[in-house]
Protein backbone atom coordinates (compact mmCIF):
# COMPACT_ATOMS: atom_id res chain seq x y z
CA UNK A 1 0.00 0.00 0.00
CA UNK A 2 1.19 3.48 -0.84
CA UNK A 3 0.41 6.90 0.64
CA UNK A 4 1.09 9.96 -1.48
CA UNK A 5 2.46 13.15 0.08
CA UNK A 6 3.95 16.35 -1.34
CA UNK A 7 7.72 16.02 -0.90
CA UNK A 8 10.51 13.65 -0.02
CA UNK A 9 10.69 15.31 3.39
CA UNK A 10 7.08 14.39 4.12
CA UNK A 11 7.65 10.84 2.88
CA UNK A 12 10.58 10.16 5.24
CA UNK A 13 9.00 12.03 8.15
CA UNK A 14 5.85 9.93 7.79
CA UNK A 15 7.85 6.72 7.33
CA UNK A 16 9.58 7.34 10.67
CA UNK A 17 6.25 7.94 12.37
CA UNK A 18 4.94 4.73 10.83
CA UNK A 19 7.96 2.71 11.98
CA UNK A 20 7.60 4.11 15.49
CA UNK A 21 3.86 3.50 15.59
CA UNK A 22 4.17 -0.04 14.24
CA UNK A 23 7.01 -1.12 16.53
CA UNK A 24 6.11 0.96 19.58
CA UNK A 25 9.78 1.98 19.80
CA UNK A 26 11.30 5.44 19.76
CA UNK A 27 14.88 5.38 18.48
CA UNK A 28 15.95 5.53 14.85
CA UNK A 29 19.28 4.98 13.12
CA UNK A 30 20.39 7.13 10.19
CA UNK A 31 23.80 7.46 8.58
CA UNK A 32 26.42 10.18 8.68
CA UNK A 33 26.34 12.02 5.36
CA UNK A 34 22.82 10.77 4.65
CA UNK A 35 20.09 13.30 3.90
CA UNK A 36 16.40 12.55 4.13
CA UNK A 37 14.84 15.99 3.94
CA UNK A 38 14.38 18.61 6.62
CA UNK A 39 12.16 17.13 9.30
CA UNK A 40 13.57 17.74 12.78
CA UNK A 41 14.45 14.15 13.72
CA UNK A 42 16.51 13.78 10.56
CA UNK A 43 18.46 17.05 10.75
CA UNK A 44 20.85 15.42 13.16
CA UNK A 45 24.62 14.98 13.09
CA UNK A 46 26.89 12.57 14.91
CA UNK A 47 27.50 13.14 18.60
CA UNK A 48 30.93 13.07 20.18
CA UNK A 49 31.34 9.30 20.50
CA UNK A 50 30.40 6.50 18.12
CA UNK A 51 27.58 5.36 20.37
CA UNK A 52 26.46 8.81 21.52
CA UNK A 53 23.03 9.98 20.46
CA UNK A 54 22.88 12.60 17.74
CA UNK A 55 23.15 16.37 18.04
CA UNK A 56 21.11 18.99 16.13
CA UNK A 57 22.51 19.75 12.68
CA UNK A 58 20.48 22.91 12.17
CA UNK A 59 19.57 25.93 14.22
CA UNK A 60 16.06 25.47 15.55
CA UNK A 61 16.30 21.71 16.05
CA UNK A 62 16.20 21.08 19.78
CA UNK A 63 18.29 18.47 21.58
CA UNK A 64 15.14 16.55 22.46
CA UNK A 65 14.48 15.91 18.75
CA UNK A 66 18.04 14.72 18.24
CA UNK A 67 18.28 12.44 21.24
CA UNK A 68 16.40 9.53 19.70
CA UNK A 69 18.41 9.67 16.47
CA UNK A 70 21.48 7.44 16.39
CA UNK A 71 24.13 7.82 13.71
CA UNK A 72 25.64 4.90 11.82
CA UNK A 73 28.59 4.84 9.44
CA UNK A 74 27.62 4.23 5.80
CA UNK A 75 29.06 0.97 4.44
CA UNK A 76 29.81 -0.25 7.96
CA UNK A 77 27.09 -2.60 9.27
CA UNK A 78 29.11 -3.11 12.49
CA UNK A 79 28.40 0.52 13.42
CA UNK A 80 24.68 -0.29 13.35
CA UNK A 81 25.15 -3.56 15.18
CA UNK A 82 26.78 -1.59 18.00
CA UNK A 83 23.61 0.51 18.35
CA UNK A 84 21.44 -2.62 18.44
CA UNK A 85 23.77 -4.07 21.09
CA UNK A 86 23.33 -0.90 23.17
CA UNK A 87 19.54 -0.59 22.59
CA UNK A 88 18.26 -4.06 21.61
CA UNK A 89 14.58 -3.27 22.21
CA UNK A 90 14.41 0.43 21.41
CA UNK A 91 15.25 0.92 17.73
CA UNK A 92 12.15 1.35 15.57
CA UNK A 93 13.97 1.54 12.25
CA UNK A 94 17.12 2.04 10.26
CA UNK A 95 16.73 4.59 7.45
CA UNK A 96 19.26 4.63 4.63
CA UNK A 97 19.77 5.93 1.12
CA UNK A 98 20.59 2.56 -0.47
CA UNK A 99 22.98 4.36 -2.83
CA UNK A 100 24.20 7.41 -0.96
CA UNK A 101 23.47 10.47 -3.05
CA UNK A 102 23.76 13.36 -0.64
CA UNK A 103 27.44 12.98 0.22
CA UNK A 104 28.08 12.62 -3.47
CA UNK A 105 27.41 9.20 -4.93
CA UNK A 106 28.75 6.41 -2.72
CA UNK A 107 27.62 2.93 -3.77
CA UNK A 108 26.85 0.39 -1.07
CA UNK A 109 29.43 -2.32 -0.42
CA UNK A 110 28.29 -5.84 -1.28
CA UNK A 111 27.53 -6.76 2.33
CA UNK A 112 26.21 -3.41 3.57
CA UNK A 113 22.53 -3.50 2.59
CA UNK A 114 22.25 -7.22 3.33
CA UNK A 115 23.88 -6.55 6.71
CA UNK A 116 21.22 -3.93 7.50
CA UNK A 117 18.48 -6.31 6.36
CA UNK A 118 19.81 -9.08 8.60
CA UNK A 119 20.26 -6.82 11.64
CA UNK A 120 16.82 -5.21 11.42
CA UNK A 121 15.17 -8.59 10.95
CA UNK A 122 17.03 -10.05 13.90
CA UNK A 123 15.93 -7.19 16.17
CA UNK A 124 12.32 -6.83 14.90
CA UNK A 125 13.15 -3.37 13.66
CA UNK A 126 12.07 -1.96 10.29
CA UNK A 127 14.39 -1.19 7.38
CA UNK A 128 13.49 1.99 5.50
CA UNK A 129 14.99 2.61 2.09
CA UNK A 130 14.88 6.27 1.21
CA UNK A 131 14.64 5.90 -2.55
CA UNK A 132 13.76 9.54 -3.17
CA UNK A 133 16.79 9.69 -5.51
CA UNK A 134 17.25 6.05 -6.52
CA UNK A 135 13.58 5.12 -7.04
CA UNK A 136 12.78 4.63 -10.74
CA UNK A 137 16.31 5.95 -11.46
CA UNK A 138 18.88 3.20 -10.95
CA UNK A 139 16.32 0.67 -12.23
CA UNK A 140 12.57 0.83 -12.71
CA UNK A 141 12.36 -1.00 -9.38
CA UNK A 142 14.95 1.27 -7.78
CA UNK A 143 17.82 0.10 -5.59
CA UNK A 144 15.70 -2.76 -4.24
CA UNK A 145 15.58 -4.29 -7.70
CA UNK A 146 19.21 -3.50 -8.43
CA UNK A 147 20.59 -5.02 -5.24
CA UNK A 148 17.91 -7.66 -4.62
CA UNK A 149 17.08 -6.48 -1.10
CA UNK A 150 13.56 -5.68 0.07
CA UNK A 151 13.06 -2.90 2.58
CA UNK A 152 10.07 -2.79 4.93
CA UNK A 153 9.15 0.79 4.06
CA UNK A 154 10.06 2.58 0.83
CA UNK A 155 10.15 6.37 0.44
CA UNK A 156 9.85 7.94 -2.99
CA UNK A 157 9.79 11.46 -4.41
CA UNK A 158 11.17 13.53 -7.26
CA UNK A 159 10.78 11.26 -10.33
CA UNK A 160 7.33 9.98 -9.41
CA UNK A 161 5.96 13.50 -9.79
CA UNK A 162 7.47 14.15 -13.20
CA UNK A 163 8.73 17.51 -11.94
CA UNK A 164 5.68 18.34 -9.84
CA UNK A 165 5.82 18.37 -6.02
CA UNK A 166 5.34 14.83 -4.77
CA UNK A 167 6.46 12.16 -2.36
CA UNK A 168 5.21 8.74 -1.33
CA UNK A 169 5.79 6.08 1.25
CA UNK A 170 4.68 2.52 1.06
CA UNK A 171 4.92 -0.80 2.81
CA UNK A 172 3.11 -4.10 3.20
CA UNK A 173 -0.64 -3.94 3.81
CA UNK A 174 0.00 -5.19 7.33
CA UNK A 175 2.34 -2.35 8.24
CA UNK A 176 0.32 0.30 6.37
CA UNK A 177 -2.75 -0.75 8.34
CA UNK A 178 -1.15 1.27 11.16
CA UNK A 179 -1.97 4.49 9.25
CA UNK A 180 -5.32 6.22 9.89
CA UNK A 181 -8.13 5.62 9.14
CA UNK A 182 -7.27 1.90 9.45
CA UNK A 183 -4.93 2.42 12.38
CA UNK A 184 -3.91 4.90 15.04
CA UNK A 185 -1.09 6.75 13.23
CA UNK A 186 -2.25 10.08 11.85
CA UNK A 187 -0.97 11.44 8.57
CA UNK A 188 -2.84 13.45 5.96
CA UNK A 189 -2.37 16.55 3.81
CA UNK A 190 -4.56 18.85 1.74
CA UNK A 191 -2.54 18.52 -1.45
CA UNK A 192 -1.50 14.89 -1.06
CA UNK A 193 -2.20 12.89 -4.18
CA UNK A 194 -3.28 16.01 -6.06
CA UNK A 195 -4.36 15.29 -9.64
CA UNK A 196 -1.73 17.44 -11.36
CA UNK A 197 1.24 15.74 -9.67
CA UNK A 198 -0.33 12.31 -10.11
CA UNK A 199 -0.93 12.85 -13.84
CA UNK A 200 2.65 14.10 -14.36
CA UNK A 201 3.99 11.13 -12.40
CA UNK A 202 1.98 8.57 -14.33
CA UNK A 203 3.14 10.08 -17.63
CA UNK A 204 6.77 9.90 -16.47
CA UNK A 205 6.50 6.32 -15.29
CA UNK A 206 4.89 5.31 -18.58
CA UNK A 207 7.88 6.71 -20.44
CA UNK A 208 10.25 4.90 -18.12
CA UNK A 209 8.49 1.61 -18.91
CA UNK A 210 9.59 1.84 -22.56
CA UNK A 211 12.00 -1.01 -23.34
CA UNK A 212 15.69 -0.13 -23.15
CA UNK A 213 15.33 3.15 -21.22
CA UNK A 214 17.56 2.12 -18.32
CA UNK A 215 20.22 0.54 -20.55
CA UNK A 216 20.35 3.70 -22.63
CA UNK A 217 20.58 5.92 -19.54
CA UNK A 218 23.40 3.82 -18.08
CA UNK A 219 25.28 3.80 -21.38
CA UNK A 220 25.03 7.59 -21.74
CA UNK A 221 26.27 8.11 -18.21
CA UNK A 222 29.12 5.63 -18.74
CA UNK A 223 30.28 7.48 -21.82
CA UNK A 224 30.14 10.84 -20.01
CA UNK A 225 32.14 9.38 -17.12
CA UNK A 226 34.72 7.85 -19.48
CA UNK A 227 35.17 11.15 -21.31
CA UNK A 228 35.61 13.09 -18.10
CA UNK A 229 38.06 10.55 -16.73
CA UNK A 230 40.12 10.84 -19.91
CA UNK A 231 40.26 14.64 -19.80
CA UNK A 232 41.29 14.65 -16.13
CA UNK A 233 43.96 11.99 -16.80
CA UNK A 234 45.39 14.14 -19.59
CA UNK A 235 45.49 17.11 -17.21
CA UNK A 236 47.04 14.88 -14.55
CA UNK A 237 44.42 15.84 -11.97
CA UNK A 238 43.40 12.94 -9.71
CA UNK A 239 39.71 12.25 -10.14
CA UNK A 240 37.50 9.52 -8.79
CA UNK A 241 34.13 9.11 -10.47
CA UNK A 242 31.57 7.15 -8.50
CA UNK A 243 28.70 6.10 -10.71
CA UNK A 244 25.64 3.93 -10.25
CA UNK A 245 23.65 3.83 -13.46
CA UNK A 246 22.70 7.42 -14.34
CA UNK A 247 23.80 9.01 -11.05
CA UNK A 248 27.41 10.04 -10.51
CA UNK A 249 29.76 12.34 -8.64
CA UNK A 250 33.22 13.65 -9.53
CA UNK A 251 35.41 13.46 -6.46
CA UNK A 252 38.70 15.31 -6.55
CA UNK A 253 40.36 12.42 -4.84
CA UNK A 254 43.16 10.05 -5.83
CA UNK A 255 41.85 7.14 -3.78
CA UNK A 256 38.68 5.13 -3.45
CA UNK A 257 35.65 7.08 -2.13
CA UNK A 258 33.47 4.60 -0.26
CA UNK A 259 32.56 6.32 3.02
CA UNK A 260 31.71 9.69 4.54
CA UNK A 261 35.31 9.88 5.78
CA UNK A 262 36.81 9.39 2.31
CA UNK A 263 34.28 11.83 0.82
CA UNK A 264 35.55 14.46 3.27
CA UNK A 265 39.13 13.72 2.23
CA UNK A 266 38.39 15.01 -1.30
CA UNK A 267 39.67 18.37 -2.53
CA UNK A 268 36.49 20.44 -2.16
CA UNK A 269 38.14 23.72 -3.14
CA UNK A 270 39.35 22.09 -6.33
CA UNK A 271 35.78 21.07 -7.04
CA UNK A 272 34.68 24.67 -6.45
CA UNK A 273 37.19 25.99 -9.01
CA UNK A 274 36.11 23.32 -11.50
CA UNK A 275 32.43 24.11 -10.91
CA UNK A 276 32.92 27.84 -11.62
CA UNK A 277 35.04 27.27 -14.74
CA UNK A 278 32.40 24.87 -16.06
CA UNK A 279 29.71 27.44 -15.35
CA UNK A 280 31.68 30.01 -17.33
CA UNK A 281 31.64 27.50 -20.19
CA UNK A 282 27.87 27.21 -19.91
CA UNK A 283 27.78 23.86 -18.07
CA UNK A 284 25.80 23.95 -14.84
CA UNK A 285 26.98 21.10 -12.62
CA UNK A 286 25.52 20.46 -9.15
CA UNK A 287 26.99 23.32 -7.08
CA UNK A 288 28.44 21.16 -4.32
CA UNK A 289 31.00 18.36 -4.09
CA UNK A 290 28.40 16.48 -2.00
CA UNK A 291 25.76 16.27 -4.69
CA UNK A 292 25.09 13.85 -7.49
CA UNK A 293 24.68 14.68 -11.13
CA UNK A 294 22.00 12.84 -13.03
CA UNK A 295 21.91 11.91 -16.68
CA UNK A 296 18.42 12.19 -18.05
CA UNK A 297 16.62 10.53 -20.96
CA UNK A 298 16.53 14.04 -22.48
CA UNK A 299 20.33 14.26 -22.73
CA UNK A 300 21.82 13.35 -26.09
CA UNK A 301 25.32 12.47 -27.23
CA UNK A 302 25.69 15.84 -28.92
CA UNK A 303 28.59 17.96 -27.66
N1 LIG B 1 15.58 11.99 0.68
C1 LIG B 1 16.59 12.10 -0.20
C2 LIG B 1 17.48 10.92 -0.43
C3 LIG B 1 16.78 13.30 -0.89
O1 LIG B 1 17.79 13.40 -1.76
C4 LIG B 1 15.91 14.38 -0.65
C5 LIG B 1 16.04 15.70 -1.36
N2 LIG B 1 17.19 15.97 -2.01
C6 LIG B 1 14.89 14.21 0.28
C7 LIG B 1 14.73 13.01 0.92
C8 LIG B 1 13.93 15.32 0.59
O2 LIG B 1 13.08 15.52 -0.48
P1 LIG B 1 12.34 16.95 -0.69
O3 LIG B 1 13.43 17.92 -1.06
O4 LIG B 1 11.38 16.68 -1.81
O5 LIG B 1 11.67 17.28 0.58
GROMACS .gro file of C-alpha atoms and ligand atoms in nm:
model
  319
    1UNK     CA    1   0.000   0.000   0.000
    2UNK     CA    2   0.119   0.348  -0.084
    3UNK     CA    3   0.041   0.690   0.064
    4UNK     CA    4   0.109   0.996  -0.148
    5UNK     CA    5   0.246   1.315   0.008
    6UNK     CA    6   0.395   1.635  -0.134
    7UNK     CA    7   0.772   1.602  -0.090
    8UNK     CA    8   1.051   1.365  -0.002
    9UNK     CA    9   1.069   1.531   0.339
   10UNK     CA   10   0.708   1.439   0.412
   11UNK     CA   11   0.765   1.084   0.288
   12UNK     CA   12   1.058   1.016   0.524
   13UNK     CA   13   0.900   1.203   0.815
   14UNK     CA   14   0.585   0.993   0.779
   15UNK     CA   15   0.785   0.672   0.733
   16UNK     CA   16   0.958   0.734   1.067
   17UNK     CA   17   0.625   0.794   1.237
   18UNK     CA   18   0.494   0.473   1.083
   19UNK     CA   19   0.796   0.271   1.198
   20UNK     CA   20   0.760   0.411   1.549
   21UNK     CA   21   0.386   0.350   1.559
   22UNK     CA   22   0.417  -0.004   1.424
   23UNK     CA   23   0.701  -0.112   1.653
   24UNK     CA   24   0.611   0.096   1.958
   25UNK     CA   25   0.978   0.198   1.980
   26UNK     CA   26   1.130   0.544   1.976
   27UNK     CA   27   1.488   0.538   1.848
   28UNK     CA   28   1.595   0.553   1.485
   29UNK     CA   29   1.928   0.498   1.312
   30UNK     CA   30   2.039   0.713   1.019
   31UNK     CA   31   2.380   0.746   0.858
   32UNK     CA   32   2.642   1.018   0.868
   33UNK     CA   33   2.634   1.202   0.536
   34UNK     CA   34   2.282   1.077   0.465
   35UNK     CA   35   2.009   1.330   0.390
   36UNK     CA   36   1.640   1.255   0.413
   37UNK     CA   37   1.484   1.599   0.394
   38UNK     CA   38   1.438   1.861   0.662
   39UNK     CA   39   1.216   1.713   0.930
   40UNK     CA   40   1.357   1.774   1.278
   41UNK     CA   41   1.445   1.415   1.372
   42UNK     CA   42   1.651   1.378   1.056
   43UNK     CA   43   1.846   1.705   1.075
   44UNK     CA   44   2.085   1.542   1.316
   45UNK     CA   45   2.462   1.498   1.309
   46UNK     CA   46   2.689   1.257   1.491
   47UNK     CA   47   2.750   1.314   1.860
   48UNK     CA   48   3.093   1.307   2.018
   49UNK     CA   49   3.134   0.930   2.050
   50UNK     CA   50   3.040   0.650   1.812
   51UNK     CA   51   2.758   0.536   2.037
   52UNK     CA   52   2.646   0.881   2.152
   53UNK     CA   53   2.303   0.998   2.046
   54UNK     CA   54   2.288   1.260   1.774
   55UNK     CA   55   2.315   1.637   1.804
   56UNK     CA   56   2.111   1.899   1.613
   57UNK     CA   57   2.251   1.975   1.268
   58UNK     CA   58   2.048   2.291   1.217
   59UNK     CA   59   1.957   2.593   1.422
   60UNK     CA   60   1.606   2.547   1.555
   61UNK     CA   61   1.630   2.171   1.605
   62UNK     CA   62   1.620   2.108   1.978
   63UNK     CA   63   1.829   1.847   2.158
   64UNK     CA   64   1.514   1.655   2.246
   65UNK     CA   65   1.448   1.591   1.875
   66UNK     CA   66   1.804   1.472   1.824
   67UNK     CA   67   1.828   1.244   2.124
   68UNK     CA   68   1.640   0.953   1.970
   69UNK     CA   69   1.841   0.967   1.647
   70UNK     CA   70   2.148   0.744   1.639
   71UNK     CA   71   2.413   0.782   1.371
   72UNK     CA   72   2.564   0.490   1.182
   73UNK     CA   73   2.859   0.484   0.944
   74UNK     CA   74   2.762   0.423   0.580
   75UNK     CA   75   2.906   0.097   0.444
   76UNK     CA   76   2.981  -0.025   0.796
   77UNK     CA   77   2.709  -0.260   0.927
   78UNK     CA   78   2.911  -0.311   1.249
   79UNK     CA   79   2.840   0.052   1.342
   80UNK     CA   80   2.468  -0.029   1.335
   81UNK     CA   81   2.515  -0.356   1.518
   82UNK     CA   82   2.678  -0.159   1.800
   83UNK     CA   83   2.361   0.051   1.835
   84UNK     CA   84   2.144  -0.262   1.844
   85UNK     CA   85   2.377  -0.407   2.109
   86UNK     CA   86   2.333  -0.090   2.317
   87UNK     CA   87   1.954  -0.059   2.259
   88UNK     CA   88   1.826  -0.406   2.161
   89UNK     CA   89   1.458  -0.327   2.221
   90UNK     CA   90   1.441   0.043   2.141
   91UNK     CA   91   1.525   0.092   1.773
   92UNK     CA   92   1.215   0.135   1.557
   93UNK     CA   93   1.397   0.154   1.225
   94UNK     CA   94   1.712   0.204   1.026
   95UNK     CA   95   1.673   0.459   0.745
   96UNK     CA   96   1.926   0.463   0.463
   97UNK     CA   97   1.977   0.593   0.112
   98UNK     CA   98   2.059   0.256  -0.047
   99UNK     CA   99   2.298   0.436  -0.283
  100UNK     CA  100   2.420   0.741  -0.096
  101UNK     CA  101   2.347   1.047  -0.305
  102UNK     CA  102   2.376   1.336  -0.064
  103UNK     CA  103   2.744   1.298   0.022
  104UNK     CA  104   2.808   1.262  -0.347
  105UNK     CA  105   2.741   0.920  -0.493
  106UNK     CA  106   2.875   0.641  -0.272
  107UNK     CA  107   2.762   0.293  -0.377
  108UNK     CA  108   2.685   0.039  -0.107
  109UNK     CA  109   2.943  -0.232  -0.042
  110UNK     CA  110   2.829  -0.584  -0.128
  111UNK     CA  111   2.753  -0.676   0.233
  112UNK     CA  112   2.621  -0.341   0.357
  113UNK     CA  113   2.253  -0.350   0.259
  114UNK     CA  114   2.225  -0.722   0.333
  115UNK     CA  115   2.388  -0.655   0.671
  116UNK     CA  116   2.122  -0.393   0.750
  117UNK     CA  117   1.848  -0.631   0.636
  118UNK     CA  118   1.981  -0.908   0.860
  119UNK     CA  119   2.026  -0.682   1.164
  120UNK     CA  120   1.682  -0.521   1.142
  121UNK     CA  121   1.517  -0.859   1.095
  122UNK     CA  122   1.703  -1.005   1.390
  123UNK     CA  123   1.593  -0.719   1.617
  124UNK     CA  124   1.232  -0.683   1.490
  125UNK     CA  125   1.315  -0.337   1.366
  126UNK     CA  126   1.207  -0.196   1.029
  127UNK     CA  127   1.439  -0.119   0.738
  128UNK     CA  128   1.349   0.199   0.550
  129UNK     CA  129   1.499   0.261   0.209
  130UNK     CA  130   1.488   0.627   0.121
  131UNK     CA  131   1.464   0.590  -0.255
  132UNK     CA  132   1.376   0.954  -0.317
  133UNK     CA  133   1.679   0.969  -0.551
  134UNK     CA  134   1.725   0.605  -0.652
  135UNK     CA  135   1.358   0.512  -0.704
  136UNK     CA  136   1.278   0.463  -1.074
  137UNK     CA  137   1.631   0.595  -1.146
  138UNK     CA  138   1.888   0.320  -1.095
  139UNK     CA  139   1.632   0.067  -1.223
  140UNK     CA  140   1.257   0.083  -1.271
  141UNK     CA  141   1.236  -0.100  -0.938
  142UNK     CA  142   1.495   0.127  -0.778
  143UNK     CA  143   1.782   0.010  -0.559
  144UNK     CA  144   1.570  -0.276  -0.424
  145UNK     CA  145   1.558  -0.429  -0.770
  146UNK     CA  146   1.921  -0.350  -0.843
  147UNK     CA  147   2.059  -0.502  -0.524
  148UNK     CA  148   1.791  -0.766  -0.462
  149UNK     CA  149   1.708  -0.648  -0.110
  150UNK     CA  150   1.356  -0.568   0.007
  151UNK     CA  151   1.306  -0.290   0.258
  152UNK     CA  152   1.007  -0.279   0.493
  153UNK     CA  153   0.915   0.079   0.406
  154UNK     CA  154   1.006   0.258   0.083
  155UNK     CA  155   1.015   0.637   0.044
  156UNK     CA  156   0.985   0.794  -0.299
  157UNK     CA  157   0.979   1.146  -0.441
  158UNK     CA  158   1.117   1.353  -0.726
  159UNK     CA  159   1.078   1.126  -1.033
  160UNK     CA  160   0.733   0.998  -0.941
  161UNK     CA  161   0.596   1.350  -0.979
  162UNK     CA  162   0.747   1.415  -1.320
  163UNK     CA  163   0.873   1.751  -1.194
  164UNK     CA  164   0.568   1.834  -0.984
  165UNK     CA  165   0.582   1.837  -0.602
  166UNK     CA  166   0.534   1.483  -0.477
  167UNK     CA  167   0.646   1.216  -0.236
  168UNK     CA  168   0.521   0.874  -0.133
  169UNK     CA  169   0.579   0.608   0.125
  170UNK     CA  170   0.468   0.252   0.106
  171UNK     CA  171   0.492  -0.080   0.281
  172UNK     CA  172   0.311  -0.410   0.320
  173UNK     CA  173  -0.064  -0.394   0.381
  174UNK     CA  174   0.000  -0.519   0.733
  175UNK     CA  175   0.234  -0.235   0.824
  176UNK     CA  176   0.032   0.030   0.637
  177UNK     CA  177  -0.275  -0.075   0.834
  178UNK     CA  178  -0.115   0.127   1.116
  179UNK     CA  179  -0.197   0.449   0.925
  180UNK     CA  180  -0.532   0.622   0.989
  181UNK     CA  181  -0.813   0.562   0.914
  182UNK     CA  182  -0.727   0.190   0.945
  183UNK     CA  183  -0.493   0.242   1.238
  184UNK     CA  184  -0.391   0.490   1.504
  185UNK     CA  185  -0.109   0.675   1.323
  186UNK     CA  186  -0.225   1.008   1.185
  187UNK     CA  187  -0.097   1.144   0.857
  188UNK     CA  188  -0.284   1.345   0.596
  189UNK     CA  189  -0.237   1.655   0.381
  190UNK     CA  190  -0.456   1.885   0.174
  191UNK     CA  191  -0.254   1.852  -0.145
  192UNK     CA  192  -0.150   1.489  -0.106
  193UNK     CA  193  -0.220   1.289  -0.418
  194UNK     CA  194  -0.328   1.601  -0.606
  195UNK     CA  195  -0.436   1.529  -0.964
  196UNK     CA  196  -0.173   1.744  -1.136
  197UNK     CA  197   0.124   1.574  -0.967
  198UNK     CA  198  -0.033   1.231  -1.011
  199UNK     CA  199  -0.093   1.285  -1.384
  200UNK     CA  200   0.265   1.410  -1.436
  201UNK     CA  201   0.399   1.113  -1.240
  202UNK     CA  202   0.198   0.857  -1.433
  203UNK     CA  203   0.314   1.008  -1.763
  204UNK     CA  204   0.677   0.990  -1.647
  205UNK     CA  205   0.650   0.632  -1.529
  206UNK     CA  206   0.489   0.531  -1.858
  207UNK     CA  207   0.788   0.671  -2.044
  208UNK     CA  208   1.025   0.490  -1.812
  209UNK     CA  209   0.849   0.161  -1.891
  210UNK     CA  210   0.959   0.184  -2.256
  211UNK     CA  211   1.200  -0.101  -2.334
  212UNK     CA  212   1.569  -0.013  -2.315
  213UNK     CA  213   1.533   0.315  -2.122
  214UNK     CA  214   1.756   0.212  -1.832
  215UNK     CA  215   2.022   0.054  -2.055
  216UNK     CA  216   2.035   0.370  -2.263
  217UNK     CA  217   2.058   0.592  -1.954
  218UNK     CA  218   2.340   0.382  -1.808
  219UNK     CA  219   2.528   0.380  -2.138
  220UNK     CA  220   2.503   0.759  -2.174
  221UNK     CA  221   2.627   0.811  -1.821
  222UNK     CA  222   2.912   0.563  -1.874
  223UNK     CA  223   3.028   0.748  -2.182
  224UNK     CA  224   3.014   1.084  -2.001
  225UNK     CA  225   3.214   0.938  -1.712
  226UNK     CA  226   3.472   0.785  -1.948
  227UNK     CA  227   3.517   1.115  -2.131
  228UNK     CA  228   3.561   1.309  -1.810
  229UNK     CA  229   3.806   1.055  -1.673
  230UNK     CA  230   4.012   1.084  -1.991
  231UNK     CA  231   4.026   1.464  -1.980
  232UNK     CA  232   4.129   1.465  -1.613
  233UNK     CA  233   4.396   1.199  -1.680
  234UNK     CA  234   4.539   1.414  -1.959
  235UNK     CA  235   4.549   1.711  -1.721
  236UNK     CA  236   4.704   1.488  -1.455
  237UNK     CA  237   4.442   1.584  -1.197
  238UNK     CA  238   4.340   1.294  -0.971
  239UNK     CA  239   3.971   1.225  -1.014
  240UNK     CA  240   3.750   0.952  -0.879
  241UNK     CA  241   3.413   0.911  -1.047
  242UNK     CA  242   3.157   0.715  -0.850
  243UNK     CA  243   2.870   0.610  -1.071
  244UNK     CA  244   2.564   0.393  -1.025
  245UNK     CA  245   2.365   0.383  -1.346
  246UNK     CA  246   2.270   0.742  -1.434
  247UNK     CA  247   2.380   0.901  -1.105
  248UNK     CA  248   2.741   1.004  -1.051
  249UNK     CA  249   2.976   1.234  -0.864
  250UNK     CA  250   3.322   1.365  -0.953
  251UNK     CA  251   3.541   1.346  -0.646
  252UNK     CA  252   3.870   1.531  -0.655
  253UNK     CA  253   4.036   1.242  -0.484
  254UNK     CA  254   4.316   1.005  -0.583
  255UNK     CA  255   4.185   0.714  -0.378
  256UNK     CA  256   3.868   0.513  -0.345
  257UNK     CA  257   3.565   0.708  -0.213
  258UNK     CA  258   3.347   0.460  -0.026
  259UNK     CA  259   3.256   0.632   0.302
  260UNK     CA  260   3.171   0.969   0.454
  261UNK     CA  261   3.531   0.988   0.578
  262UNK     CA  262   3.681   0.939   0.231
  263UNK     CA  263   3.428   1.183   0.082
  264UNK     CA  264   3.555   1.446   0.327
  265UNK     CA  265   3.913   1.372   0.223
  266UNK     CA  266   3.839   1.501  -0.130
  267UNK     CA  267   3.967   1.837  -0.253
  268UNK     CA  268   3.649   2.044  -0.216
  269UNK     CA  269   3.814   2.372  -0.314
  270UNK     CA  270   3.935   2.209  -0.633
  271UNK     CA  271   3.578   2.107  -0.704
  272UNK     CA  272   3.468   2.467  -0.645
  273UNK     CA  273   3.719   2.599  -0.901
  274UNK     CA  274   3.611   2.332  -1.150
  275UNK     CA  275   3.243   2.411  -1.091
  276UNK     CA  276   3.292   2.784  -1.162
  277UNK     CA  277   3.504   2.727  -1.474
  278UNK     CA  278   3.240   2.487  -1.606
  279UNK     CA  279   2.971   2.744  -1.535
  280UNK     CA  280   3.168   3.001  -1.733
  281UNK     CA  281   3.164   2.750  -2.019
  282UNK     CA  282   2.787   2.721  -1.991
  283UNK     CA  283   2.778   2.386  -1.807
  284UNK     CA  284   2.580   2.395  -1.484
  285UNK     CA  285   2.698   2.110  -1.262
  286UNK     CA  286   2.552   2.046  -0.915
  287UNK     CA  287   2.699   2.332  -0.708
  288UNK     CA  288   2.844   2.116  -0.432
  289UNK     CA  289   3.100   1.836  -0.409
  290UNK     CA  290   2.840   1.648  -0.200
  291UNK     CA  291   2.576   1.627  -0.469
  292UNK     CA  292   2.509   1.385  -0.749
  293UNK     CA  293   2.468   1.468  -1.113
  294UNK     CA  294   2.200   1.284  -1.303
  295UNK     CA  295   2.191   1.191  -1.668
  296UNK     CA  296   1.842   1.219  -1.805
  297UNK     CA  297   1.662   1.053  -2.096
  298UNK     CA  298   1.653   1.404  -2.248
  299UNK     CA  299   2.033   1.426  -2.273
  300UNK     CA  300   2.182   1.335  -2.609
  301UNK     CA  301   2.532   1.247  -2.723
  302UNK     CA  302   2.569   1.584  -2.892
  303UNK     CA  303   2.859   1.796  -2.766
  304LIG     N1  304   1.558   1.199   0.068
  304LIG     C1  305   1.659   1.210  -0.020
  304LIG     C2  306   1.748   1.092  -0.043
  304LIG     C3  307   1.678   1.330  -0.089
  304LIG     O1  308   1.779   1.340  -0.176
  304LIG     C4  309   1.591   1.438  -0.065
  304LIG     C5  310   1.604   1.570  -0.136
  304LIG     N2  311   1.719   1.597  -0.201
  304LIG     C6  312   1.489   1.421   0.028
  304LIG     C7  313   1.473   1.301   0.092
  304LIG     C8  314   1.393   1.532   0.059
  304LIG     O2  315   1.308   1.552  -0.048
  304LIG     P1  316   1.234   1.695  -0.069
  304LIG     O3  317   1.343   1.792  -0.106
  304LIG     O4  318   1.138   1.668  -0.181
  304LIG     O5  319   1.167   1.728   0.058
   0.00000   0.00000   0.00000
